[in-house]
mmCIF file of C-alpha atoms in Angstrom:
data_model
loop_
_atom_site.group_PDB
_atom_site.id
_atom_site.type_symbol
_atom_site.label_atom_id
_atom_site.label_comp_id
_atom_site.label_asym_id
_atom_site.label_seq_id
_atom_site.Cartn_x
_atom_site.Cartn_y
_atom_site.Cartn_z
ATOM 1 C CA TYR A 1 -2.804 17.280 5.084
ATOM 2 C CA GLY A 2 -0.015 14.729 5.178
ATOM 3 C CA TYR A 3 3.474 15.558 3.910
ATOM 4 C CA SER A 4 6.562 13.499 3.224
ATOM 5 C CA ASP A 5 10.044 14.717 2.284
ATOM 6 C CA ILE A 6 10.446 13.389 -1.254
ATOM 7 C CA GLU A 7 13.832 15.115 -1.645
ATOM 8 C CA LYS A 8 15.401 12.768 0.893
ATOM 9 C CA LYS A 9 14.269 9.876 -1.298
ATOM 10 C CA ILE A 10 16.665 11.223 -3.920
ATOM 11 C CA SER A 11 19.651 12.202 -1.762
ATOM 12 C CA SER A 12 20.377 14.297 1.297
ATOM 13 C CA ASN A 13 22.815 16.281 -0.881
ATOM 14 C CA THR A 14 20.210 17.283 -3.466
ATOM 15 C CA ILE A 15 18.728 20.769 -3.930
ATOM 16 C CA ILE A 16 15.606 20.982 -6.122
ATOM 17 C CA TYR A 17 15.040 24.264 -7.991
ATOM 18 C CA ASP A 18 12.055 23.350 -10.142
ATOM 19 C CA ILE A 19 9.482 20.621 -10.658
ATOM 20 C CA SER A 20 7.120 19.943 -13.540
ATOM 21 C CA LEU A 21 4.425 17.400 -14.365
ATOM 22 C CA ASN A 22 4.336 15.337 -17.543
ATOM 23 C CA PRO A 23 0.566 14.642 -17.599
ATOM 24 C CA MET A 24 0.742 12.351 -20.635
ATOM 25 C CA LYS A 25 2.845 9.857 -18.655
ATOM 26 C CA GLY A 26 1.974 10.663 -15.062
ATOM 27 C CA GLU A 27 5.585 11.645 -14.323
ATOM 28 C CA ILE A 28 7.077 14.324 -12.104
ATOM 29 C CA TRP A 29 10.328 15.855 -13.314
ATOM 30 C CA ALA A 30 12.707 17.728 -11.014
ATOM 31 C CA ALA A 31 15.662 19.995 -11.841
ATOM 32 C CA GLY A 32 18.412 20.977 -9.449
ATOM 33 C CA VAL A 33 21.881 20.108 -8.214
ATOM 34 C CA LYS A 34 23.190 16.944 -6.546
ATOM 35 C CA ASP A 35 26.655 16.636 -5.020
ATOM 36 C CA GLY A 36 27.805 19.676 -7.018
ATOM 37 C CA HIS A 37 26.444 18.402 -10.343
ATOM 38 C CA GLY A 38 23.447 19.764 -12.222
ATOM 39 C CA VAL A 39 20.820 17.061 -12.505
ATOM 40 C CA VAL A 40 17.323 16.350 -13.839
ATOM 41 C CA PHE A 41 15.288 13.435 -12.472
ATOM 42 C CA LYS A 42 11.958 11.915 -13.401
ATOM 43 C CA THR A 43 9.713 9.690 -11.292
ATOM 44 C CA LYS A 44 6.307 8.021 -11.437
ATOM 45 C CA ASP A 45 6.061 7.238 -7.719
ATOM 46 C CA LEU A 46 6.975 10.481 -5.876
ATOM 47 C CA PHE A 47 10.664 9.561 -5.901
ATOM 48 C CA LEU A 48 10.379 6.171 -4.260
ATOM 49 C CA THR A 49 12.305 5.376 -7.414
ATOM 50 C CA SER A 50 13.769 7.915 -9.846
ATOM 51 C CA GLU A 51 15.766 8.028 -13.042
ATOM 52 C CA ILE A 52 18.496 10.564 -13.808
ATOM 53 C CA ILE A 53 17.848 12.028 -17.258
ATOM 54 C CA TRP A 54 20.569 14.680 -17.464
ATOM 55 C CA THR A 55 23.617 15.644 -15.425
ATOM 56 C CA GLU A 56 26.558 17.996 -15.902
ATOM 57 C CA ASN A 57 29.488 18.835 -13.651
ATOM 58 C CA LYS A 58 29.180 22.137 -11.731
ATOM 59 C CA ILE A 59 26.288 23.426 -13.881
ATOM 60 C CA GLU A 60 22.981 23.756 -12.014
ATOM 61 C CA ALA A 61 19.718 22.798 -13.712
ATOM 62 C CA THR A 62 17.438 25.696 -12.766
ATOM 63 C CA GLY A 63 14.208 24.838 -14.561
ATOM 64 C CA ILE A 64 12.293 22.156 -16.414
ATOM 65 C CA ILE A 65 9.612 22.909 -19.036
ATOM 66 C CA ILE A 66 7.264 20.190 -20.280
ATOM 67 C CA SER A 67 4.826 21.232 -22.996
ATOM 68 C CA GLY A 68 3.266 18.427 -24.976
ATOM 69 C CA SER A 69 6.165 16.403 -26.352
ATOM 70 C CA GLN A 70 8.702 19.201 -25.684
ATOM 71 C CA ILE A 71 11.026 18.850 -22.701
ATOM 72 C CA ILE A 72 13.418 21.752 -22.131
ATOM 73 C CA ILE A 73 15.985 22.184 -19.361
ATOM 74 C CA SER A 74 17.326 25.595 -18.294
ATOM 75 C CA THR A 75 20.794 25.956 -16.788
ATOM 76 C CA ARG A 76 22.668 28.443 -14.618
ATOM 77 C CA ASP A 77 25.137 29.151 -17.436
ATOM 78 C CA GLY A 78 22.360 30.456 -19.723
ATOM 79 C CA ARG A 79 21.441 27.479 -21.882
ATOM 80 C CA LEU A 80 18.097 26.024 -22.880
ATOM 81 C CA ILE A 81 18.559 22.328 -23.659
ATOM 82 C CA ALA A 82 15.938 20.200 -25.440
ATOM 83 C CA TYR A 83 15.596 16.514 -24.628
ATOM 84 C CA ASP A 84 14.373 14.072 -27.271
ATOM 85 C CA GLU A 85 12.857 11.329 -25.138
ATOM 86 C CA PHE A 86 12.497 8.922 -28.069
ATOM 87 C CA ARG A 87 16.154 9.166 -29.148
ATOM 88 C CA HIS A 88 17.523 9.974 -25.670
ATOM 89 C CA GLU A 89 19.392 12.914 -27.188
ATOM 90 C CA PHE A 90 20.047 16.462 -25.989
ATOM 91 C CA SER A 91 20.433 19.551 -28.167
ATOM 92 C CA GLU A 92 21.027 23.203 -27.342
ATOM 93 C CA VAL A 93 17.933 25.274 -28.092
ATOM 94 C CA TYR A 94 19.238 28.717 -27.216
ATOM 95 C CA ARG A 95 22.062 30.327 -25.257
ATOM 96 C CA PHE A 96 21.620 33.576 -23.343
ATOM 97 C CA ASN A 97 24.582 35.743 -22.385
ATOM 98 C CA LYS A 98 23.451 35.581 -18.749
ATOM 99 C CA GLY A 99 22.557 32.703 -16.457
ATOM 100 C CA ILE A 100 18.956 31.506 -16.217
ATOM 101 C CA LEU A 101 17.255 31.587 -12.821
ATOM 102 C CA ASN A 102 13.991 29.988 -13.882
ATOM 103 C CA ALA A 103 11.974 29.005 -16.944
ATOM 104 C CA LYS A 104 8.250 28.537 -17.511
ATOM 105 C CA PHE A 105 5.728 27.838 -20.268
ATOM 106 C CA ILE A 106 2.303 29.531 -20.146
ATOM 107 C CA ASN A 107 -0.132 27.165 -21.863
ATOM 108 C CA GLU A 108 -2.882 29.710 -22.413
ATOM 109 C CA THR A 109 -0.667 32.206 -24.252
ATOM 110 C CA GLY A 110 1.821 29.746 -25.746
ATOM 111 C CA GLN A 111 4.705 31.765 -24.329
ATOM 112 C CA PHE A 112 8.028 30.498 -23.102
ATOM 113 C CA LEU A 113 9.373 32.700 -20.293
ATOM 114 C CA VAL A 114 12.794 32.814 -18.693
ATOM 115 C CA GLU A 115 14.266 34.987 -15.988
ATOM 116 C CA LEU A 116 17.951 35.822 -16.230
ATOM 117 C CA ASP A 117 20.302 36.321 -13.325
ATOM 118 C CA ASP A 118 20.056 40.127 -13.559
ATOM 119 C CA HIS A 119 16.244 39.704 -13.184
ATOM 120 C CA THR A 120 15.644 40.619 -16.820
ATOM 121 C CA MET A 121 12.759 38.645 -18.309
ATOM 122 C CA ALA A 122 12.673 37.147 -21.814
ATOM 123 C CA HIS A 123 9.790 35.616 -23.727
ATOM 124 C CA SER A 124 9.273 33.820 -27.019
ATOM 125 C CA GLN A 125 6.596 31.863 -28.841
ATOM 126 C CA ASN A 126 9.340 29.644 -30.243
ATOM 127 C CA PRO A 127 12.283 28.772 -27.966
ATOM 128 C CA TYR A 128 14.448 28.041 -31.044
ATOM 129 C CA GLY A 129 13.756 31.491 -32.510
ATOM 130 C CA LYS A 130 13.795 35.116 -31.427
ATOM 131 C CA TRP A 131 13.625 36.101 -27.739
ATOM 132 C CA GLU A 132 12.477 39.527 -26.573
ATOM 133 C CA THR A 133 13.673 40.868 -23.220
ATOM 134 C CA PHE A 134 12.036 43.288 -20.791
ATOM 135 C CA GLN A 135 12.369 44.317 -17.157
ATOM 136 C CA LYS A 136 10.264 42.371 -14.673
ATOM 137 C CA SER A 137 8.734 45.566 -13.253
ATOM 138 C CA ASN A 138 6.913 46.078 -16.566
ATOM 139 C CA ASN A 139 5.437 42.587 -16.728
ATOM 140 C CA PHE A 140 3.265 40.356 -14.584
ATOM 141 C CA PHE A 141 5.246 37.131 -14.887
ATOM 142 C CA SER A 142 7.570 37.295 -11.864
ATOM 143 C CA PHE A 143 7.999 33.748 -10.755
ATOM 144 C CA PHE A 144 11.363 33.495 -9.022
ATOM 145 C CA SER A 145 11.033 33.354 -5.263
ATOM 146 C CA GLN A 146 13.487 36.133 -4.437
ATOM 147 C CA ILE A 147 11.680 38.856 -6.411
ATOM 148 C CA PRO A 148 9.600 41.251 -4.243
ATOM 149 C CA ASP A 149 6.320 40.849 -6.190
ATOM 150 C CA ILE A 150 5.313 37.221 -6.782
ATOM 151 C CA ILE A 151 2.701 36.681 -9.515
ATOM 152 C CA ALA A 152 0.653 33.583 -10.349
ATOM 153 C CA TYR A 153 -2.287 33.071 -12.679
ATOM 154 C CA ASP A 154 -5.183 30.693 -12.037
ATOM 155 C CA LYS A 155 -4.511 27.619 -14.170
ATOM 156 C CA SER A 156 -8.238 27.265 -14.909
ATOM 157 C CA ASN A 157 -8.645 30.927 -15.948
ATOM 158 C CA PRO A 158 -5.631 32.828 -17.347
ATOM 159 C CA LEU A 159 -7.410 36.191 -16.868
ATOM 160 C CA ILE A 160 -7.232 35.804 -13.065
ATOM 161 C CA PHE A 161 -3.931 36.757 -11.460
ATOM 162 C CA TYR A 162 -2.759 36.782 -7.863
ATOM 163 C CA LYS A 163 0.047 39.062 -6.692
ATOM 164 C CA GLY A 164 1.962 38.771 -3.449
ATOM 165 C CA THR A 165 3.546 42.015 -2.250
ATOM 166 C CA LYS A 166 5.028 43.345 0.984
ATOM 167 C CA ASN A 167 1.531 44.608 1.853
ATOM 168 C CA GLY A 168 -0.358 41.355 1.298
ATOM 169 C CA LEU A 169 -2.165 39.389 -1.398
ATOM 170 C CA GLU A 170 -3.973 41.019 -4.338
ATOM 171 C CA ARG A 171 -6.174 39.599 -7.108
ATOM 172 C CA SER A 172 -6.874 40.788 -10.634
ATOM 173 C CA LEU A 173 -9.866 39.584 -12.673
ATOM 174 C CA SER A 174 -8.768 41.601 -15.700
ATOM 175 C CA ASN A 175 -5.480 40.060 -16.820
ATOM 176 C CA GLY A 176 -3.475 42.284 -14.487
ATOM 177 C CA LYS A 177 -5.064 45.649 -15.379
ATOM 178 C CA ASP A 178 -6.812 46.225 -12.038
ATOM 179 C CA TRP A 179 -5.964 44.813 -8.606
ATOM 180 C CA LEU A 180 -7.989 44.313 -5.421
ATOM 181 C CA LYS A 181 -6.422 43.492 -2.058
ATOM 182 C CA LEU A 182 -7.730 40.298 -0.460
ATOM 183 C CA ASN A 183 -8.428 39.843 3.221
ATOM 184 C CA THR A 184 -6.287 36.913 4.275
ATOM 185 C CA ALA A 185 -4.834 35.179 7.294
ATOM 186 C CA LEU A 186 -1.387 36.414 6.249
ATOM 187 C CA PRO A 187 0.581 38.770 8.522
ATOM 188 C CA THR A 188 0.215 42.541 7.947
ATOM 189 C CA LYS A 189 3.628 42.763 6.247
ATOM 190 C CA PRO A 190 4.152 39.247 4.896
ATOM 191 C CA ASN A 191 7.169 37.862 3.091
ATOM 192 C CA ILE A 192 5.389 35.988 0.312
ATOM 193 C CA TYR A 193 7.663 33.524 -1.476
ATOM 194 C CA ALA A 194 5.280 31.515 -3.674
ATOM 195 C CA ILE A 195 1.678 31.430 -4.944
ATOM 196 C CA GLU A 196 -0.154 28.608 -6.700
ATOM 197 C CA ALA A 197 -3.735 29.007 -7.986
ATOM 198 C CA ASN A 198 -6.024 26.512 -9.697
ATOM 199 C CA SER A 199 -9.820 26.612 -10.025
ATOM 200 C CA GLY A 200 -10.179 29.010 -7.105
ATOM 201 C CA ARG A 201 -7.939 26.977 -4.837
ATOM 202 C CA LEU A 202 -5.039 29.064 -3.514
ATOM 203 C CA TYR A 203 -1.744 28.141 -1.915
ATOM 204 C CA VAL A 204 0.441 30.951 -0.572
ATOM 205 C CA SER A 205 3.713 30.561 1.316
ATOM 206 C CA SER A 206 5.168 33.006 3.801
ATOM 207 C CA GLY A 207 8.254 31.775 5.593
ATOM 208 C CA SER A 208 7.652 28.232 6.820
ATOM 209 C CA LYS A 209 3.850 28.542 6.705
ATOM 210 C CA LEU A 210 1.537 27.415 3.912
ATOM 211 C CA TYR A 211 -1.768 29.316 3.631
ATOM 212 C CA VAL A 212 -4.521 27.359 1.853
ATOM 213 C CA SER A 213 -7.894 28.624 0.592
ATOM 214 C CA SER A 214 -10.428 26.536 -1.305
ATOM 215 C CA ASP A 215 -12.758 29.475 -2.079
ATOM 216 C CA SER A 216 -10.618 32.029 -3.934
ATOM 217 C CA GLY A 217 -9.268 33.602 -0.769
ATOM 218 C CA VAL A 218 -12.377 34.003 1.401
ATOM 219 C CA ASN A 219 -11.426 31.436 4.066
ATOM 220 C CA TRP A 220 -7.963 30.183 4.947
ATOM 221 C CA LYS A 221 -6.196 27.325 6.697
ATOM 222 C CA ILE A 222 -2.629 27.694 7.961
ATOM 223 C CA ILE A 223 -0.251 24.718 7.795
ATOM 224 C CA GLU A 224 3.399 24.407 8.777
ATOM 225 C CA PRO A 225 4.306 21.147 7.038
ATOM 226 C CA LEU A 226 8.058 20.942 7.607
ATOM 227 C CA GLY A 227 8.876 22.893 10.760
ATOM 228 C CA THR A 228 9.945 26.465 11.371
ATOM 229 C CA SER A 229 13.479 26.197 9.946
ATOM 230 C CA LYS A 230 12.412 25.638 6.312
ATOM 231 C CA VAL A 231 11.173 28.416 4.010
ATOM 232 C CA ILE A 232 8.686 27.317 1.331
ATOM 233 C CA SER A 233 10.034 28.783 -1.916
ATOM 234 C CA LYS A 234 7.876 27.077 -4.572
ATOM 235 C CA ILE A 235 4.461 25.393 -4.752
ATOM 236 C CA SER A 236 3.209 23.174 -7.588
ATOM 237 C CA SER A 237 -0.228 21.557 -7.716
ATOM 238 C CA PHE A 238 -0.975 18.428 -9.714
ATOM 239 C CA LEU A 239 -3.965 16.354 -10.748
ATOM 240 C CA GLY A 240 -5.685 14.526 -7.912
ATOM 241 C CA GLY A 241 -5.135 17.326 -5.407
ATOM 242 C CA GLN A 242 -1.472 16.591 -4.700
ATOM 243 C CA ILE A 243 0.928 19.464 -4.206
ATOM 244 C CA VAL A 244 4.719 19.480 -4.168
ATOM 245 C CA ILE A 245 6.572 22.200 -2.295
ATOM 246 C CA THR A 246 10.232 23.199 -2.588
ATOM 247 C CA VAL A 247 11.993 24.567 0.484
ATOM 248 C CA PHE A 248 15.301 26.119 1.449
ATOM 249 C CA GLU A 249 16.742 26.311 4.950
#
């Protein structure tokens, strides 16, 4: 495994909160904050070059959703903002009364999901319409790195879920109804920050270490790509076997 720090290709003063792939154009989009300004970038060459799509003073961009032709940005002040790439125009989709920590779209269920800064979850089939809220403890979609239970579904099979807890890694083959603990190379009481699963290939982060399994968790390799001072907080896998990890120090 070879790793390069793509964030430094943007700026040493940039913090990336979320990344998303636009498969129709082969682009990676990144949302975060640069020099105190919220910012969204896109790139076709792993940030050797990048284009700023959106920026706003003192408002962090916390998430980026790309679903078909829809591109939606989430912000720390509670807004969902749609970007019309053809017209280069932005419009407010929805405004929550709390800040947004993260936003996701689940292709298999057609659900838009957001997590608010009090860790309440909200979901909707139509981001312009009605949103229903619920507490994260009653739902499987915990995806922000500071929540105790981290949940990910296998992108090739939405019935398979993986859950990282203080006691280790668990798997469900029944859409979250039943869980089985997996034997892993993780410590006995791991701090799991992120899980990514696709076609039986698993990536799990605990501290600065990245645990990789290519056989649904039977065998594992341990990698420390960026040194012991950086905690891996998010993992995203893309076509061609590339992964992008987000870290905080």
